[in-house]
Amino acid sequence: MIKPIIVANWKLYGNKTFVQEFSKYFNLNLKNYLKKNTIIIAPPIIYIEYMKKLINEKNIFFSSQNIDYHNEGAFTGEISSRMLNDIGVKYVILGHSERRKNHFESNKLIAKKFHSVKKNNLIPILCIGETKEEKKLELTEKILKKQIDEIFLKCGKFAFNKTIVAYEPIWAIGSGKTATPNLINKILKMIKKYIIKNSFNNIKLYMQYGGSVSPENIKNIINEKYVDGVLIGSGSLNFKNFKKIIQISSNFNKKKTSS
Ligand code: 13P
């Protein structure tokens, strides 16, 4: 059995006061749920160390929302996987659609970042997804496979071992419209089978859904067979909503799906 993997992607939100309030709320209300969920918080990187001290709990994990693929060098403004490893961060969100769109990140660049994350013994949370137009044109499967193929090309047949892949349809992010649980399951199954077919045997691969996850829809989403967890944006910034999502998912320890 595996615990649901709940990732809170704060994006470019929060400030010192919010971090203090979130941490206080977490300590009072959420620590008990760590036994039943793997909780990973991805605040803006500058708050991670501070939050770690405030929460002071070894069973909560932190994630960066991005990295540069170099370990070090003359790359002003960047942070590296090696530096994250140095401060005890375990996870890195990669290929988020907001970075693909606003920072022109290509599949090739994301594959280089993925490679750096793995080389530094961190765990990638690779986001993949299609636009509304691509969905209308029935290109979803093709687009997702292309996003995956570039990672195989750069990182080889063991690339996806100990990795989280998050299906985040772009049309669902921040829209209040989630994909239906049935569609989420179907697409996660397709992605998982495709990755496993192209990998060496016995990889450990975890699947998430992201896009307008809320206290109202979490139960039906997390209940689906191929959903190992969720990637939450705005729902993770509201303490009470975040707690409700975690409370509900606590009841859904997942059976491992091998393919
Ligand atoms: P929302 O939950 O705000 O739709 O954002 C999803 C997301 O982009 C998580 O990475």
Short mmCIF file of C-alpha atoms and ligand atoms in Angstrom, two decimals:
data_model
loop_
_atom_site.label_atom_id
_atom_site.label_comp_id
_atom_site.label_asym_id
_atom_site.label_seq_id
_atom_site.Cartn_x
_atom_site.Cartn_y
_atom_site.Cartn_z
CA MET A 1 0.00 0.00 0.00
CA ILE A 2 1.19 3.54 -0.59
CA LYS A 3 0.07 6.74 1.07
CA PRO A 4 -1.57 9.41 -1.11
CA ILE A 5 1.06 11.94 -2.21
CA ILE A 6 -0.24 15.46 -1.68
CA VAL A 7 1.80 18.29 -3.19
CA ALA A 8 1.05 21.94 -2.41
CA ASN A 9 2.32 24.17 -5.21
CA TRP A 10 2.15 27.73 -3.89
CA LYS A 11 3.41 29.19 -7.19
CA LEU A 12 4.35 32.87 -6.70
CA TYR A 13 2.20 33.41 -3.62
CA GLY A 14 2.91 33.90 0.07
CA ASN A 15 4.98 36.14 2.29
CA LYS A 16 6.69 35.81 5.66
CA THR A 17 3.45 36.31 7.62
CA PHE A 18 1.64 33.74 5.50
CA VAL A 19 4.47 31.25 6.03
CA GLN A 20 4.25 31.78 9.80
CA GLU A 21 0.47 31.35 9.80
CA PHE A 22 0.57 28.30 7.52
CA SER A 23 3.25 26.65 9.66
CA LYS A 24 1.32 27.34 12.87
CA TYR A 25 -1.85 25.92 11.34
CA PHE A 26 0.08 22.92 10.05
CA ASN A 27 1.58 22.21 13.47
CA LEU A 28 -1.79 22.40 15.19
CA ASN A 29 -4.01 20.73 12.62
CA LEU A 30 -2.10 18.69 10.08
CA LYS A 31 0.78 16.86 11.72
CA ASN A 32 -1.52 13.98 12.64
CA TYR A 33 -2.24 13.31 8.99
CA LEU A 34 1.39 12.69 8.10
CA LYS A 35 1.00 9.03 8.98
CA LYS A 36 -1.59 8.62 6.25
CA ASN A 37 -0.32 10.97 3.55
CA THR A 38 3.00 11.98 2.07
CA ILE A 39 2.79 15.78 2.24
CA ILE A 40 5.13 17.86 0.11
CA ILE A 41 5.08 21.66 0.27
CA ALA A 42 6.45 23.73 -2.62
CA PRO A 43 6.53 27.33 -1.44
CA PRO A 44 8.66 29.95 -3.20
CA ILE A 45 12.17 28.67 -2.62
CA ILE A 46 13.31 31.51 -0.35
CA TYR A 47 10.83 30.42 2.36
CA ILE A 48 11.77 26.73 2.52
CA GLU A 49 14.50 26.94 5.16
CA TYR A 50 12.38 29.20 7.35
CA MET A 51 9.35 26.96 7.04
CA LYS A 52 11.39 23.86 7.80
CA LYS A 53 12.41 25.42 11.08
CA LEU A 54 8.89 26.53 11.93
CA ILE A 55 7.33 23.13 11.21
CA ASN A 56 10.28 21.12 12.53
CA GLU A 57 8.98 17.70 11.47
CA LYS A 58 11.03 15.13 9.63
CA ASN A 59 8.04 13.56 7.91
CA ILE A 60 7.06 16.60 5.93
CA PHE A 61 8.87 17.18 2.65
CA PHE A 62 9.68 20.26 0.60
CA SER A 63 9.88 20.83 -3.10
CA SER A 64 11.30 23.48 -5.35
CA GLN A 65 9.10 24.73 -8.20
CA ASN A 66 11.99 24.85 -10.66
CA ILE A 67 15.78 24.57 -11.02
CA ASP A 68 18.56 25.40 -13.44
CA TYR A 69 20.15 22.26 -14.88
CA HIS A 70 23.72 23.38 -14.13
CA ASN A 71 25.18 22.47 -10.75
CA GLU A 72 26.96 25.82 -10.51
CA GLY A 73 28.39 28.52 -12.71
CA ALA A 74 27.86 32.03 -14.01
CA PHE A 75 24.06 31.76 -14.22
CA THR A 76 22.75 34.80 -12.38
CA GLY A 77 19.43 34.34 -10.64
CA GLU A 78 19.35 30.55 -10.80
CA ILE A 79 19.39 27.76 -8.22
CA SER A 80 20.59 24.21 -8.81
CA SER A 81 19.56 20.68 -7.80
CA ARG A 82 22.87 20.34 -6.01
CA MET A 83 22.02 23.38 -3.86
CA LEU A 84 18.59 21.97 -3.07
CA ASN A 85 20.17 18.71 -2.02
CA ASP A 86 22.54 20.71 0.18
CA ILE A 87 19.64 22.21 2.17
CA GLY A 88 17.67 18.96 2.42
CA VAL A 89 15.01 19.57 -0.21
CA LYS A 90 13.95 16.27 -1.79
CA TYR A 91 11.59 17.11 -4.63
CA VAL A 92 11.55 19.37 -7.68
CA ILE A 93 8.50 20.29 -9.74
CA LEU A 94 9.52 20.29 -13.39
CA GLY A 95 7.82 21.21 -16.64
CA HIS A 96 4.88 23.00 -15.07
CA SER A 97 2.72 24.45 -17.85
CA GLU A 98 3.22 27.94 -16.42
CA ARG A 99 6.96 27.56 -16.93
CA ARG A 100 6.52 25.99 -20.34
CA LYS A 101 4.33 28.93 -21.37
CA ASN A 102 5.74 31.96 -19.51
CA HIS A 103 9.40 30.96 -19.54
CA PHE A 104 9.40 29.20 -22.91
CA GLU A 105 10.62 25.91 -21.48
CA SER A 106 10.84 23.27 -24.19
CA ASN A 107 10.64 19.48 -23.73
CA LYS A 108 14.41 19.41 -24.38
CA LEU A 109 15.20 21.92 -21.63
CA ILE A 110 12.90 20.11 -19.20
CA ALA A 111 14.71 16.85 -19.99
CA LYS A 112 18.05 18.49 -19.09
CA LYS A 113 16.57 19.68 -15.81
CA PHE A 114 15.16 16.21 -15.15
CA HIS A 115 18.61 14.75 -15.72
CA SER A 116 20.15 17.17 -13.23
CA VAL A 117 17.48 16.42 -10.62
CA LYS A 118 18.10 12.67 -10.87
CA LYS A 119 21.89 13.07 -10.85
CA ASN A 120 21.62 14.95 -7.58
CA ASN A 121 19.42 12.26 -6.04
CA LEU A 122 16.28 14.36 -5.89
CA ILE A 123 12.83 13.28 -6.99
CA PRO A 124 11.27 14.97 -10.02
CA ILE A 125 7.58 15.78 -10.09
CA LEU A 126 7.21 16.01 -13.84
CA CYS A 127 4.15 17.93 -15.01
CA ILE A 128 2.70 17.10 -18.38
CA GLY A 129 -0.55 18.18 -19.98
CA GLU A 130 -2.33 19.41 -23.05
CA THR A 131 -4.03 22.71 -23.92
CA LYS A 132 -7.75 23.10 -24.54
CA GLU A 133 -7.12 23.33 -28.29
CA GLU A 134 -5.00 20.19 -28.31
CA LYS A 135 -7.73 18.36 -26.41
CA LYS A 136 -10.34 19.52 -28.92
CA LEU A 137 -8.16 18.22 -31.74
CA GLU A 138 -7.84 14.89 -29.89
CA LEU A 139 -4.08 15.34 -29.60
CA THR A 140 -3.86 14.65 -25.85
CA GLU A 141 -2.15 11.27 -26.08
CA LYS A 142 0.30 12.44 -28.73
CA ILE A 143 1.27 15.56 -26.75
CA LEU A 144 1.74 13.64 -23.50
CA LYS A 145 3.86 10.97 -25.16
CA LYS A 146 6.04 13.63 -26.77
CA GLN A 147 6.61 15.26 -23.39
CA ILE A 148 7.64 11.86 -22.00
CA ASP A 149 9.78 10.76 -24.96
CA GLU A 150 12.21 13.63 -24.57
CA ILE A 151 12.94 12.50 -21.01
CA PHE A 152 13.66 8.92 -22.17
CA LEU A 153 15.91 10.27 -24.90
CA LYS A 154 18.01 12.29 -22.49
CA CYS A 155 17.90 10.09 -19.40
CA GLY A 156 17.54 6.51 -20.67
CA LYS A 157 15.33 3.57 -19.82
CA PHE A 158 15.59 3.95 -16.08
CA ALA A 159 14.68 7.64 -16.14
CA PHE A 160 11.30 7.34 -14.50
CA ASN A 161 12.34 5.16 -11.60
CA LYS A 162 11.42 6.87 -8.28
CA THR A 163 9.62 9.62 -10.09
CA ILE A 164 6.26 11.33 -9.84
CA VAL A 165 4.44 12.19 -13.03
CA ALA A 166 1.62 14.69 -12.68
CA TYR A 167 -1.00 14.93 -15.38
CA GLU A 168 -2.07 18.57 -15.34
CA PRO A 169 -4.38 19.39 -18.24
CA ILE A 170 -3.76 23.08 -18.91
CA TRP A 171 -7.45 23.73 -19.39
CA ALA A 172 -8.15 22.55 -15.83
CA ILE A 173 -5.51 24.61 -14.05
CA GLY A 174 -7.00 27.56 -12.15
CA SER A 175 -10.26 27.20 -14.08
CA GLY A 176 -12.44 25.54 -11.46
CA LYS A 177 -13.06 22.78 -14.02
CA THR A 178 -11.43 19.45 -13.28
CA ALA A 179 -11.20 16.59 -15.68
CA THR A 180 -13.75 13.93 -14.71
CA PRO A 181 -12.36 11.21 -12.40
CA ASN A 182 -12.98 8.68 -15.14
CA LEU A 183 -10.95 10.64 -17.69
CA ILE A 184 -8.16 11.26 -15.17
CA ASN A 185 -7.91 7.54 -14.48
CA LYS A 186 -7.93 6.67 -18.17
CA ILE A 187 -5.16 9.13 -18.99
CA LEU A 188 -3.00 8.23 -15.99
CA LYS A 189 -3.33 4.58 -16.92
CA MET A 190 -2.27 5.33 -20.50
CA ILE A 191 0.74 7.37 -19.31
CA LYS A 192 1.82 4.74 -16.79
CA LYS A 193 1.56 1.88 -19.25
CA TYR A 194 3.50 3.86 -21.85
CA ILE A 195 6.30 4.71 -19.44
CA ILE A 196 6.54 1.17 -18.09
CA LYS A 197 6.55 -0.30 -21.60
CA ASN A 198 9.55 1.88 -22.45
CA SER A 199 11.43 1.35 -19.19
CA PHE A 200 13.60 -1.34 -17.69
CA ASN A 201 11.63 -3.63 -15.41
CA ASN A 202 10.51 -2.79 -11.92
CA ILE A 203 10.55 0.96 -11.89
CA LYS A 204 8.81 2.79 -9.05
CA LEU A 205 6.56 5.34 -10.66
CA TYR A 206 3.84 7.40 -8.99
CA MET A 207 1.02 9.20 -10.75
CA GLN A 208 -0.72 12.41 -9.78
CA TYR A 209 -3.47 14.61 -11.07
CA GLY A 210 -3.45 18.41 -10.87
CA GLY A 211 -5.95 21.08 -11.95
CA SER A 212 -8.61 22.69 -9.74
CA VAL A 213 -8.43 20.03 -7.02
CA SER A 214 -10.71 21.07 -4.15
CA PRO A 215 -12.37 19.66 -1.01
CA GLU A 216 -15.45 19.03 -3.16
CA ASN A 217 -13.80 16.86 -5.82
CA ILE A 218 -10.86 15.21 -4.01
CA LYS A 219 -12.83 12.16 -2.89
CA ASN A 220 -13.82 11.08 -6.38
CA ILE A 221 -10.38 11.83 -7.81
CA ILE A 222 -8.27 10.10 -5.17
CA ASN A 223 -10.59 7.11 -5.24
CA GLU A 224 -9.50 6.31 -8.82
CA LYS A 225 -7.15 3.36 -9.22
CA TYR A 226 -4.29 5.10 -11.05
CA VAL A 227 -4.30 8.27 -8.91
CA ASP A 228 -1.51 8.03 -6.32
CA GLY A 229 -1.89 11.65 -5.33
CA VAL A 230 -2.72 15.21 -6.31
CA LEU A 231 -0.89 18.41 -7.13
CA ILE A 232 -2.79 21.35 -5.66
CA GLY A 233 -2.43 25.01 -6.56
CA SER A 234 -4.91 27.51 -5.12
CA GLY A 235 -6.55 24.90 -2.88
CA SER A 236 -3.29 24.63 -0.94
CA LEU A 237 -3.22 28.33 -0.06
CA ASN A 238 -6.46 28.19 1.90
CA PHE A 239 -5.62 26.45 5.18
CA LYS A 240 -9.07 25.01 5.76
CA ASN A 241 -9.46 23.73 2.22
CA PHE A 242 -6.00 22.20 2.34
CA LYS A 243 -6.85 20.47 5.59
CA LYS A 244 -10.11 19.11 4.15
CA ILE A 245 -8.31 17.75 1.08
CA ILE A 246 -5.76 16.03 3.32
CA GLN A 247 -8.42 14.71 5.71
CA ILE A 248 -10.39 13.15 2.87
CA SER A 249 -7.39 11.66 1.11
CA SER A 250 -6.26 10.09 4.41
CA ASN A 251 -8.98 7.51 3.95
CA PHE A 252 -7.59 6.34 0.62
CA ASN A 253 -4.38 4.42 1.06
CA LYS A 254 -3.61 3.20 -2.41
CA LYS A 255 -2.85 -0.24 -3.71
CA LYS A 256 0.19 -0.18 -5.96
CA THR A 257 -0.62 -0.37 -9.64
CA SER A 258 2.23 -2.08 -11.44
CA SER A 259 1.11 -1.18 -14.96
P1 13P B 1 -4.95 24.92 -9.33
O1 13P B 1 -5.14 23.86 -8.27
O2 13P B 1 -4.98 26.31 -8.79
O3 13P B 1 -5.85 24.70 -10.50
O4 13P B 1 -3.45 24.73 -9.88
C1 13P B 1 -3.02 23.47 -10.26
C2 13P B 1 -1.58 23.53 -10.48
O5 13P B 1 -1.12 24.19 -11.40
C3 13P B 1 -0.71 22.79 -9.54
O6 13P B 1 0.57 22.71 -10.01
#
